[in-house]
mmCIF file of N, CA and C in Angstrom:
data_model
loop_
_atom_site.group_PDB
_atom_site.id
_atom_site.type_symbol
_atom_site.label_atom_id
_atom_site.label_comp_id
_atom_site.label_asym_id
_atom_site.label_seq_id
_atom_site.Cartn_x
_atom_site.Cartn_y
_atom_site.Cartn_z
ATOM 1 N N UNK A 1 74.573 86.928 135.277
ATOM 2 C CA UNK A 1 75.050 87.439 133.921
ATOM 3 C C UNK A 1 75.455 86.167 133.229
ATOM 4 N N UNK A 2 75.629 86.037 132.217
ATOM 5 C CA UNK A 2 75.796 85.434 131.418
ATOM 6 C C UNK A 2 77.007 83.794 131.855
ATOM 7 N N UNK A 3 76.852 83.099 131.957
ATOM 8 C CA UNK A 3 78.476 82.115 132.664
ATOM 9 C C UNK A 3 77.232 80.860 131.982
ATOM 10 N N UNK A 4 77.807 79.913 131.120
ATOM 11 C CA UNK A 4 77.041 78.697 130.660
ATOM 12 C C UNK A 4 77.158 77.596 131.584
ATOM 13 N N UNK A 5 77.505 77.788 133.431
ATOM 14 C CA UNK A 5 77.215 77.136 134.340
ATOM 15 C C UNK A 5 75.697 76.964 134.954
ATOM 16 N N UNK A 6 75.747 78.345 134.576
ATOM 17 C CA UNK A 6 73.996 78.734 135.016
ATOM 18 C C UNK A 6 73.224 77.229 134.453
ATOM 19 N N UNK A 7 73.676 77.138 133.225
ATOM 20 C CA UNK A 7 72.292 76.438 132.537
ATOM 21 C C UNK A 7 72.290 74.658 133.505
ATOM 22 N N UNK A 8 73.243 74.801 134.300
ATOM 23 C CA UNK A 8 73.217 73.410 135.109
ATOM 24 C C UNK A 8 71.809 73.734 136.237
ATOM 25 N N UNK A 9 71.700 75.024 136.568
ATOM 26 C CA UNK A 9 70.320 75.181 137.139
ATOM 27 C C UNK A 9 68.645 74.542 136.188
ATOM 28 N N UNK A 10 69.103 73.980 135.363
ATOM 29 C CA UNK A 10 67.561 73.873 134.800
ATOM 30 C C UNK A 10 67.628 72.410 134.816
ATOM 31 N N UNK A 11 68.413 71.585 136.485
ATOM 32 C CA UNK A 11 68.423 70.442 136.823
ATOM 33 C C UNK A 11 67.010 70.515 137.558
ATOM 34 N N UNK A 12 67.177 72.236 138.402
ATOM 35 C CA UNK A 12 66.207 72.298 139.483
ATOM 36 C C UNK A 12 64.634 72.290 138.819
ATOM 37 N N UNK A 13 65.083 72.541 137.559
ATOM 38 C CA UNK A 13 63.278 72.722 136.998
ATOM 39 C C UNK A 13 63.298 71.609 136.402
ATOM 40 N N UNK A 14 64.108 70.692 135.875
ATOM 41 C CA UNK A 14 63.699 68.828 136.071
ATOM 42 C C UNK A 14 63.502 68.109 136.927
ATOM 43 N N UNK A 15 64.039 69.248 138.575
ATOM 44 C CA UNK A 15 63.217 68.448 139.396
ATOM 45 C C UNK A 15 61.940 68.794 139.735
ATOM 46 N N UNK A 16 61.717 69.454 139.576
ATOM 47 C CA UNK A 16 60.596 70.755 139.570
ATOM 48 C C UNK A 16 59.698 70.560 139.265
ATOM 49 N N UNK A 17 59.656 70.872 138.156
ATOM 50 C CA UNK A 17 58.625 70.199 136.858
ATOM 51 C C UNK A 17 59.028 68.954 136.020
ATOM 52 N N UNK A 18 58.937 67.981 136.285
ATOM 53 C CA UNK A 18 60.100 66.946 135.385
ATOM 54 C C UNK A 18 59.443 66.658 133.871
ATOM 55 N N UNK A 19 57.660 66.705 133.774
ATOM 56 C CA UNK A 19 57.069 66.583 133.014
ATOM 57 C C UNK A 19 56.973 67.294 131.571
ATOM 58 N N UNK A 20 56.976 68.498 132.107
ATOM 59 C CA UNK A 20 57.073 69.439 131.325
ATOM 60 C C UNK A 20 58.146 69.940 130.710
ATOM 61 N N UNK A 21 59.622 69.565 131.735
ATOM 62 C CA UNK A 21 61.154 69.462 130.829
ATOM 63 C C UNK A 21 60.859 68.051 130.554
ATOM 64 N N UNK A 22 60.956 67.152 130.923
ATOM 65 C CA UNK A 22 60.989 66.536 129.296
ATOM 66 C C UNK A 22 60.122 66.853 127.966
ATOM 67 N N UNK A 23 59.156 67.603 128.377
ATOM 68 C CA UNK A 23 58.570 67.491 126.671
ATOM 69 C C UNK A 23 59.279 68.649 126.458
ATOM 70 N N UNK A 24 59.685 69.535 127.405
ATOM 71 C CA UNK A 24 60.731 70.787 126.462
ATOM 72 C C UNK A 24 61.778 70.256 126.137
ATOM 73 N N UNK A 25 62.315 69.112 126.537
ATOM 74 C CA UNK A 25 63.508 68.695 125.430
ATOM 75 C C UNK A 25 63.888 67.934 124.425
ATOM 76 N N UNK A 26 62.037 67.271 124.361
ATOM 77 C CA UNK A 26 61.920 66.460 123.473
ATOM 78 C C UNK A 26 61.275 67.540 122.315
ATOM 79 N N UNK A 27 60.694 68.597 122.413
ATOM 80 C CA UNK A 27 60.554 69.732 121.418
ATOM 81 C C UNK A 27 61.807 70.393 120.988
ATOM 82 N N UNK A 28 62.059 70.147 121.691
ATOM 83 C CA UNK A 28 63.681 71.074 121.144
ATOM 84 C C UNK A 28 64.205 70.276 120.485
ATOM 85 N N UNK A 29 64.346 68.996 120.487
ATOM 86 C CA UNK A 29 65.336 67.756 119.840
ATOM 87 C C UNK A 29 64.382 67.563 118.440
ATOM 88 N N UNK A 30 63.203 67.495 118.696
ATOM 89 C CA UNK A 30 62.149 67.425 117.110
ATOM 90 C C UNK A 30 62.656 68.873 116.606
ATOM 91 N N UNK A 31 62.499 70.051 116.894
ATOM 92 C CA UNK A 31 62.309 70.620 116.315
ATOM 93 C C UNK A 31 63.771 71.054 115.587
ATOM 94 N N UNK A 32 64.879 70.878 115.751
ATOM 95 C CA UNK A 32 66.200 70.933 115.342
ATOM 96 C C UNK A 32 66.305 69.710 115.176
ATOM 97 N N UNK A 33 66.162 68.745 114.962
ATOM 98 C CA UNK A 33 66.252 67.420 113.948
ATOM 99 C C UNK A 33 66.202 67.792 112.430
ATOM 100 N N UNK A 34 66.887 66.350 112.019
ATOM 101 C CA UNK A 34 66.864 66.707 110.630
ATOM 102 C C UNK A 34 65.678 66.618 109.510
ATOM 103 N N UNK A 35 65.198 67.309 108.785
ATOM 104 C CA UNK A 35 64.072 66.621 108.438
ATOM 105 C C UNK A 35 63.918 67.291 106.976
ATOM 106 N N UNK A 36 62.752 68.226 107.069
ATOM 107 C CA UNK A 36 62.955 68.599 105.117
ATOM 108 C C UNK A 36 63.929 70.454 105.342
ATOM 109 N N UNK A 37 64.297 70.324 106.443
ATOM 110 C CA UNK A 37 65.174 71.895 106.280
ATOM 111 C C UNK A 37 66.515 70.543 107.385
ATOM 112 N N UNK A 38 67.391 70.722 106.976
ATOM 113 C CA UNK A 38 68.728 70.377 107.168
ATOM 114 C C UNK A 38 69.160 71.017 107.932
ATOM 115 N N UNK A 39 70.084 70.125 109.154
ATOM 116 C CA UNK A 39 70.662 70.386 110.603
ATOM 117 C C UNK A 39 70.954 71.751 110.273
ATOM 118 N N UNK A 40 72.203 71.895 109.456
ATOM 119 C CA UNK A 40 73.331 73.009 109.354
ATOM 120 C C UNK A 40 72.227 74.592 109.099
ATOM 121 N N UNK A 41 70.823 74.220 108.362
ATOM 122 C CA UNK A 41 70.139 75.694 108.089
ATOM 123 C C UNK A 41 69.483 75.644 109.531
ATOM 124 N N UNK A 42 68.723 74.623 109.598
ATOM 125 C CA UNK A 42 68.216 75.011 111.294
ATOM 126 C C UNK A 42 68.970 75.837 112.369
ATOM 127 N N UNK A 43 70.223 75.447 112.613
ATOM 128 C CA UNK A 43 71.163 75.897 113.686
ATOM 129 C C UNK A 43 71.745 77.430 113.242
ATOM 130 N N UNK A 44 71.509 77.812 112.038
ATOM 131 C CA UNK A 44 71.932 78.987 111.393
ATOM 132 C C UNK A 44 70.646 80.134 111.926
ATOM 133 N N UNK A 45 69.264 79.194 111.276
ATOM 134 C CA UNK A 45 68.192 79.754 111.712
ATOM 135 C C UNK A 45 67.465 79.970 113.214
ATOM 136 N N UNK A 46 68.507 79.227 114.125
ATOM 137 C CA UNK A 46 68.100 79.360 116.041
ATOM 138 C C UNK A 46 69.764 80.553 115.882
ATOM 139 N N UNK A 47 70.373 80.277 115.663
ATOM 140 C CA UNK A 47 71.421 81.897 115.943
ATOM 141 C C UNK A 47 70.940 83.041 115.254
ATOM 142 N N UNK A 48 70.417 83.043 114.344
ATOM 143 C CA UNK A 48 69.300 84.577 114.121
ATOM 144 C C UNK A 48 68.862 84.716 115.332
ATOM 145 N N UNK A 49 67.545 83.895 115.329
ATOM 146 C CA UNK A 49 66.813 83.569 116.291
ATOM 147 C C UNK A 49 67.257 84.354 117.884
ATOM 148 N N UNK A 50 68.394 83.684 118.194
ATOM 149 C CA UNK A 50 68.941 84.057 119.450
ATOM 150 C C UNK A 50 69.676 85.260 119.200
ATOM 151 N N UNK A 51 70.198 85.579 118.659
ATOM 152 C CA UNK A 51 70.460 87.041 118.172
ATOM 153 C C UNK A 51 69.905 87.900 118.289
ATOM 154 N N UNK A 52 68.201 87.587 117.823
ATOM 155 C CA UNK A 52 67.308 88.475 117.601
ATOM 156 C C UNK A 52 66.766 88.791 119.242
ATOM 157 N N UNK A 53 66.492 87.207 119.875
ATOM 158 C CA UNK A 53 66.347 87.558 121.337
ATOM 159 C C UNK A 53 67.345 88.187 122.315
ATOM 160 N N UNK A 54 68.340 88.259 121.749
ATOM 161 C CA UNK A 54 69.596 88.289 122.860
ATOM 162 C C UNK A 54 69.832 87.262 124.240
ATOM 163 N N UNK A 55 69.646 85.769 123.430
ATOM 164 C CA UNK A 55 69.984 84.886 125.060
ATOM 165 C C UNK A 55 71.232 84.440 124.539
ATOM 166 N N UNK A 56 72.266 84.842 125.657
ATOM 167 C CA UNK A 56 73.571 84.530 124.999
ATOM 168 C C UNK A 56 74.358 83.362 125.071
ATOM 169 N N UNK A 57 72.748 82.603 125.972
ATOM 170 C CA UNK A 57 73.453 80.899 125.744
ATOM 171 C C UNK A 57 73.019 80.159 124.463
ATOM 172 N N UNK A 58 72.145 80.578 124.232
ATOM 173 C CA UNK A 58 71.689 80.111 123.017
ATOM 174 C C UNK A 58 72.518 80.427 121.788
ATOM 175 N N UNK A 59 72.784 82.081 121.750
ATOM 176 C CA UNK A 59 73.364 82.017 120.827
ATOM 177 C C UNK A 59 75.144 81.394 120.878
ATOM 178 N N UNK A 60 75.549 81.208 121.853
ATOM 179 C CA UNK A 60 76.880 80.184 122.218
ATOM 180 C C UNK A 60 76.594 78.564 121.428
ATOM 181 N N UNK A 61 75.637 78.353 122.607
ATOM 182 C CA UNK A 61 75.535 76.451 122.213
ATOM 183 C C UNK A 61 74.584 76.295 120.362
ATOM 184 N N UNK A 62 74.342 77.409 119.889
ATOM 185 C CA UNK A 62 73.378 77.394 118.237
ATOM 186 C C UNK A 62 74.596 77.453 117.824
ATOM 187 N N UNK A 63 75.181 78.520 117.978
ATOM 188 C CA UNK A 63 76.872 78.903 117.359
ATOM 189 C C UNK A 63 77.685 77.779 116.951
ATOM 190 N N UNK A 64 78.229 77.371 117.850
ATOM 191 C CA UNK A 64 78.732 76.372 118.443
ATOM 192 C C UNK A 64 78.462 74.754 117.436
ATOM 193 N N UNK A 65 76.955 74.379 117.354
ATOM 194 C CA UNK A 65 76.326 73.326 116.774
ATOM 195 C C UNK A 65 76.590 73.341 115.476
ATOM 196 N N UNK A 66 76.308 74.933 115.192
ATOM 197 C CA UNK A 66 76.635 75.138 114.003
ATOM 198 C C UNK A 66 77.958 74.523 113.503
ATOM 199 N N UNK A 67 79.021 75.399 114.116
ATOM 200 C CA UNK A 67 80.009 74.315 113.474
ATOM 201 C C UNK A 67 80.203 73.013 113.624
ATOM 202 N N UNK A 68 80.117 72.664 114.136
ATOM 203 C CA UNK A 68 79.642 71.314 113.915
ATOM 204 C C UNK A 68 79.365 70.516 112.977
ATOM 205 N N UNK A 69 78.535 71.266 112.992
ATOM 206 C CA UNK A 69 77.659 70.750 111.332
ATOM 207 C C UNK A 69 77.773 71.045 110.485
ATOM 208 N N UNK A 70 78.292 71.669 110.050
ATOM 209 C CA UNK A 70 79.448 72.635 109.173
ATOM 210 C C UNK A 70 78.615 73.710 108.449
ATOM 211 N N UNK A 71 78.539 74.225 109.377
ATOM 212 C CA UNK A 71 78.125 76.476 108.781
ATOM 213 C C UNK A 71 79.540 76.347 108.583
ATOM 214 N N UNK A 72 80.133 77.002 108.112
ATOM 215 C CA UNK A 72 81.098 78.503 108.103
ATOM 216 C C UNK A 72 80.905 79.327 108.338
ATOM 217 N N UNK A 73 82.289 80.331 108.665
ATOM 218 C CA UNK A 73 82.254 81.607 109.458
ATOM 219 C C UNK A 73 81.555 82.478 108.795
ATOM 220 N N UNK A 74 82.059 82.663 107.691
ATOM 221 C CA UNK A 74 80.691 83.259 106.577
ATOM 222 C C UNK A 74 79.413 83.758 106.688
ATOM 223 N N UNK A 75 79.106 81.886 106.580
ATOM 224 C CA UNK A 75 77.472 81.623 106.677
ATOM 225 C C UNK A 75 76.862 82.267 108.258
ATOM 226 N N UNK A 76 77.926 82.375 109.731
ATOM 227 C CA UNK A 76 77.457 82.541 110.556
ATOM 228 C C UNK A 76 77.719 84.216 110.550
ATOM 229 N N UNK A 77 78.681 84.632 110.105
ATOM 230 C CA UNK A 77 78.177 86.024 109.935
ATOM 231 C C UNK A 77 77.104 87.044 109.129
ATOM 232 N N UNK A 78 76.551 85.730 108.291
ATOM 233 C CA UNK A 78 75.844 86.284 106.937
ATOM 234 C C UNK A 78 74.557 86.563 107.643
ATOM 235 N N UNK A 79 74.192 85.031 109.224
ATOM 236 C CA UNK A 79 73.233 85.399 109.651
ATOM 237 C C UNK A 79 73.143 86.395 110.544
ATOM 238 N N UNK A 80 74.333 86.377 111.571
ATOM 239 C CA UNK A 80 74.710 87.469 112.028
ATOM 240 C C UNK A 80 74.189 89.089 111.641
ATOM 241 N N UNK A 81 74.431 89.287 110.150
ATOM 242 C CA UNK A 81 73.787 90.642 109.701
ATOM 243 C C UNK A 81 72.123 90.272 109.602
ATOM 244 N N UNK A 82 71.446 89.069 109.136
ATOM 245 C CA UNK A 82 70.074 89.264 108.734
ATOM 246 C C UNK A 82 69.924 90.141 110.661
ATOM 247 N N UNK A 83 69.950 89.026 111.436
ATOM 248 C CA UNK A 83 69.709 89.083 112.440
ATOM 249 C C UNK A 83 69.527 90.991 112.889
ATOM 250 N N UNK A 84 70.555 91.631 112.859
ATOM 251 C CA UNK A 84 70.684 92.939 113.204
ATOM 252 C C UNK A 84 70.145 93.845 112.262
ATOM 253 N N UNK A 85 70.154 93.432 110.693
ATOM 254 C CA UNK A 85 69.452 94.319 110.318
ATOM 255 C C UNK A 85 67.732 93.600 110.276
ATOM 256 N N UNK A 86 67.230 92.525 110.946
ATOM 257 C CA UNK A 86 66.086 92.385 111.640
ATOM 258 C C UNK A 86 65.402 92.877 112.467
ATOM 259 N N UNK A 87 66.397 93.172 113.477
ATOM 260 C CA UNK A 87 66.038 94.195 115.116
ATOM 261 C C UNK A 87 66.445 94.991 114.852
ATOM 262 N N UNK A 88 66.751 96.046 113.705
ATOM 263 C CA UNK A 88 66.520 97.301 113.597
ATOM 264 C C UNK A 88 65.955 97.488 112.634
ATOM 265 N N UNK A 89 64.949 96.737 112.022
ATOM 266 C CA UNK A 89 63.981 97.364 111.291
ATOM 267 C C UNK A 89 62.685 97.838 111.748
ATOM 268 N N UNK A 90 62.610 97.646 112.974
ATOM 269 C CA UNK A 90 61.343 98.352 113.529
ATOM 270 C C UNK A 90 61.782 99.822 113.447
ATOM 271 N N UNK A 91 62.554 100.431 114.262
ATOM 272 C CA UNK A 91 63.560 101.528 114.687
ATOM 273 C C UNK A 91 62.827 102.223 112.994
ATOM 274 N N UNK A 92 63.457 102.000 111.962
ATOM 275 C CA UNK A 92 63.385 102.779 110.873
ATOM 276 C C UNK A 92 61.905 102.454 109.920
ATOM 277 N N UNK A 93 61.081 101.672 110.750
ATOM 278 C CA UNK A 93 59.243 101.568 109.897
ATOM 279 C C UNK A 93 58.435 102.221 111.098
ATOM 280 N N UNK A 94 59.029 102.226 112.108
ATOM 281 C CA UNK A 94 58.231 103.516 113.399
ATOM 282 C C UNK A 94 58.240 104.787 113.011
ATOM 283 N N UNK A 95 58.780 105.082 112.272
ATOM 284 C CA UNK A 95 59.129 106.739 111.177
ATOM 285 C C UNK A 95 57.886 106.420 110.497
ATOM 286 N N UNK A 96 57.724 105.368 109.945
ATOM 287 C CA UNK A 96 56.492 105.328 108.807
ATOM 288 C C UNK A 96 55.064 105.000 109.370
ATOM 289 N N UNK A 97 55.110 105.333 110.335
ATOM 290 C CA UNK A 97 53.575 104.829 111.104
ATOM 291 C C UNK A 97 53.492 105.755 112.228
ATOM 292 N N UNK A 98 54.321 106.920 112.079
ATOM 293 C CA UNK A 98 53.952 108.375 113.203
ATOM 294 C C UNK A 98 52.437 109.077 112.022
ATOM 295 N N UNK A 99 51.867 109.693 112.907
ATOM 296 C CA UNK A 99 50.987 110.057 112.712
ATOM 297 C C UNK A 99 51.184 111.128 111.393
ATOM 298 N N UNK A 100 50.644 111.888 111.418
ATOM 299 C CA UNK A 100 50.944 113.248 110.144
ATOM 300 C C UNK A 100 51.298 114.292 111.081
ATOM 301 N N UNK A 101 51.834 115.284 111.518
ATOM 302 C CA UNK A 101 51.693 116.299 112.128
ATOM 303 C C UNK A 101 51.800 117.189 111.079
ATOM 304 N N UNK A 102 51.046 118.278 112.156
ATOM 305 C CA UNK A 102 51.640 119.943 111.573
ATOM 306 C C UNK A 102 52.902 120.101 110.840
ATOM 307 N N UNK A 103 53.132 121.111 109.294
ATOM 308 C CA UNK A 103 54.492 120.772 109.643
ATOM 309 C C UNK A 103 54.849 122.360 109.947
ATOM 310 N N UNK A 104 54.289 123.176 111.119
ATOM 311 C CA UNK A 104 54.454 123.667 112.383
ATOM 312 C C UNK A 104 55.353 123.481 113.273
ATOM 313 N N UNK A 105 55.119 121.622 112.725
ATOM 314 C CA UNK A 105 55.899 120.906 114.260
ATOM 315 C C UNK A 105 57.641 121.229 113.911
ATOM 316 N N UNK A 106 57.988 120.896 112.130
ATOM 317 C CA UNK A 106 58.693 120.455 112.157
ATOM 318 C C UNK A 106 59.734 121.653 111.655
ATOM 319 N N UNK A 107 59.464 123.325 112.543
ATOM 320 C CA UNK A 107 59.814 124.271 111.924
ATOM 321 C C UNK A 107 59.842 124.832 110.504
ATOM 322 N N UNK A 108 58.350 124.486 109.835
ATOM 323 C CA UNK A 108 58.294 124.501 108.482
ATOM 324 C C UNK A 108 57.275 125.166 108.078
ATOM 325 N N UNK A 109 56.799 126.129 106.706
ATOM 326 C CA UNK A 109 55.381 126.374 106.811
ATOM 327 C C UNK A 109 54.688 125.641 106.240
#
């Protein structure tokens, strides 16, 4: 279950795979650092990805960080709706990928 205390288990990964964990932390920092894209926008993107992958920890962490760097509730709300739209899109698009069926399957002639 989702509990932020579970993140303390990352210490086990650090103890058992220190080089990989060090690389992971460095990659995470570099990816979210200020660059051509401002940190606020990166955090908003991270929220959208977290919502799409449904990672409760990531949603909490990046939502809090986004607020810390100045994201407004309206911006976060719009990001939520973008993620919801993209997550449901495959459902709508699946219909267009279905093979053509004889009309008798649909009860028409």
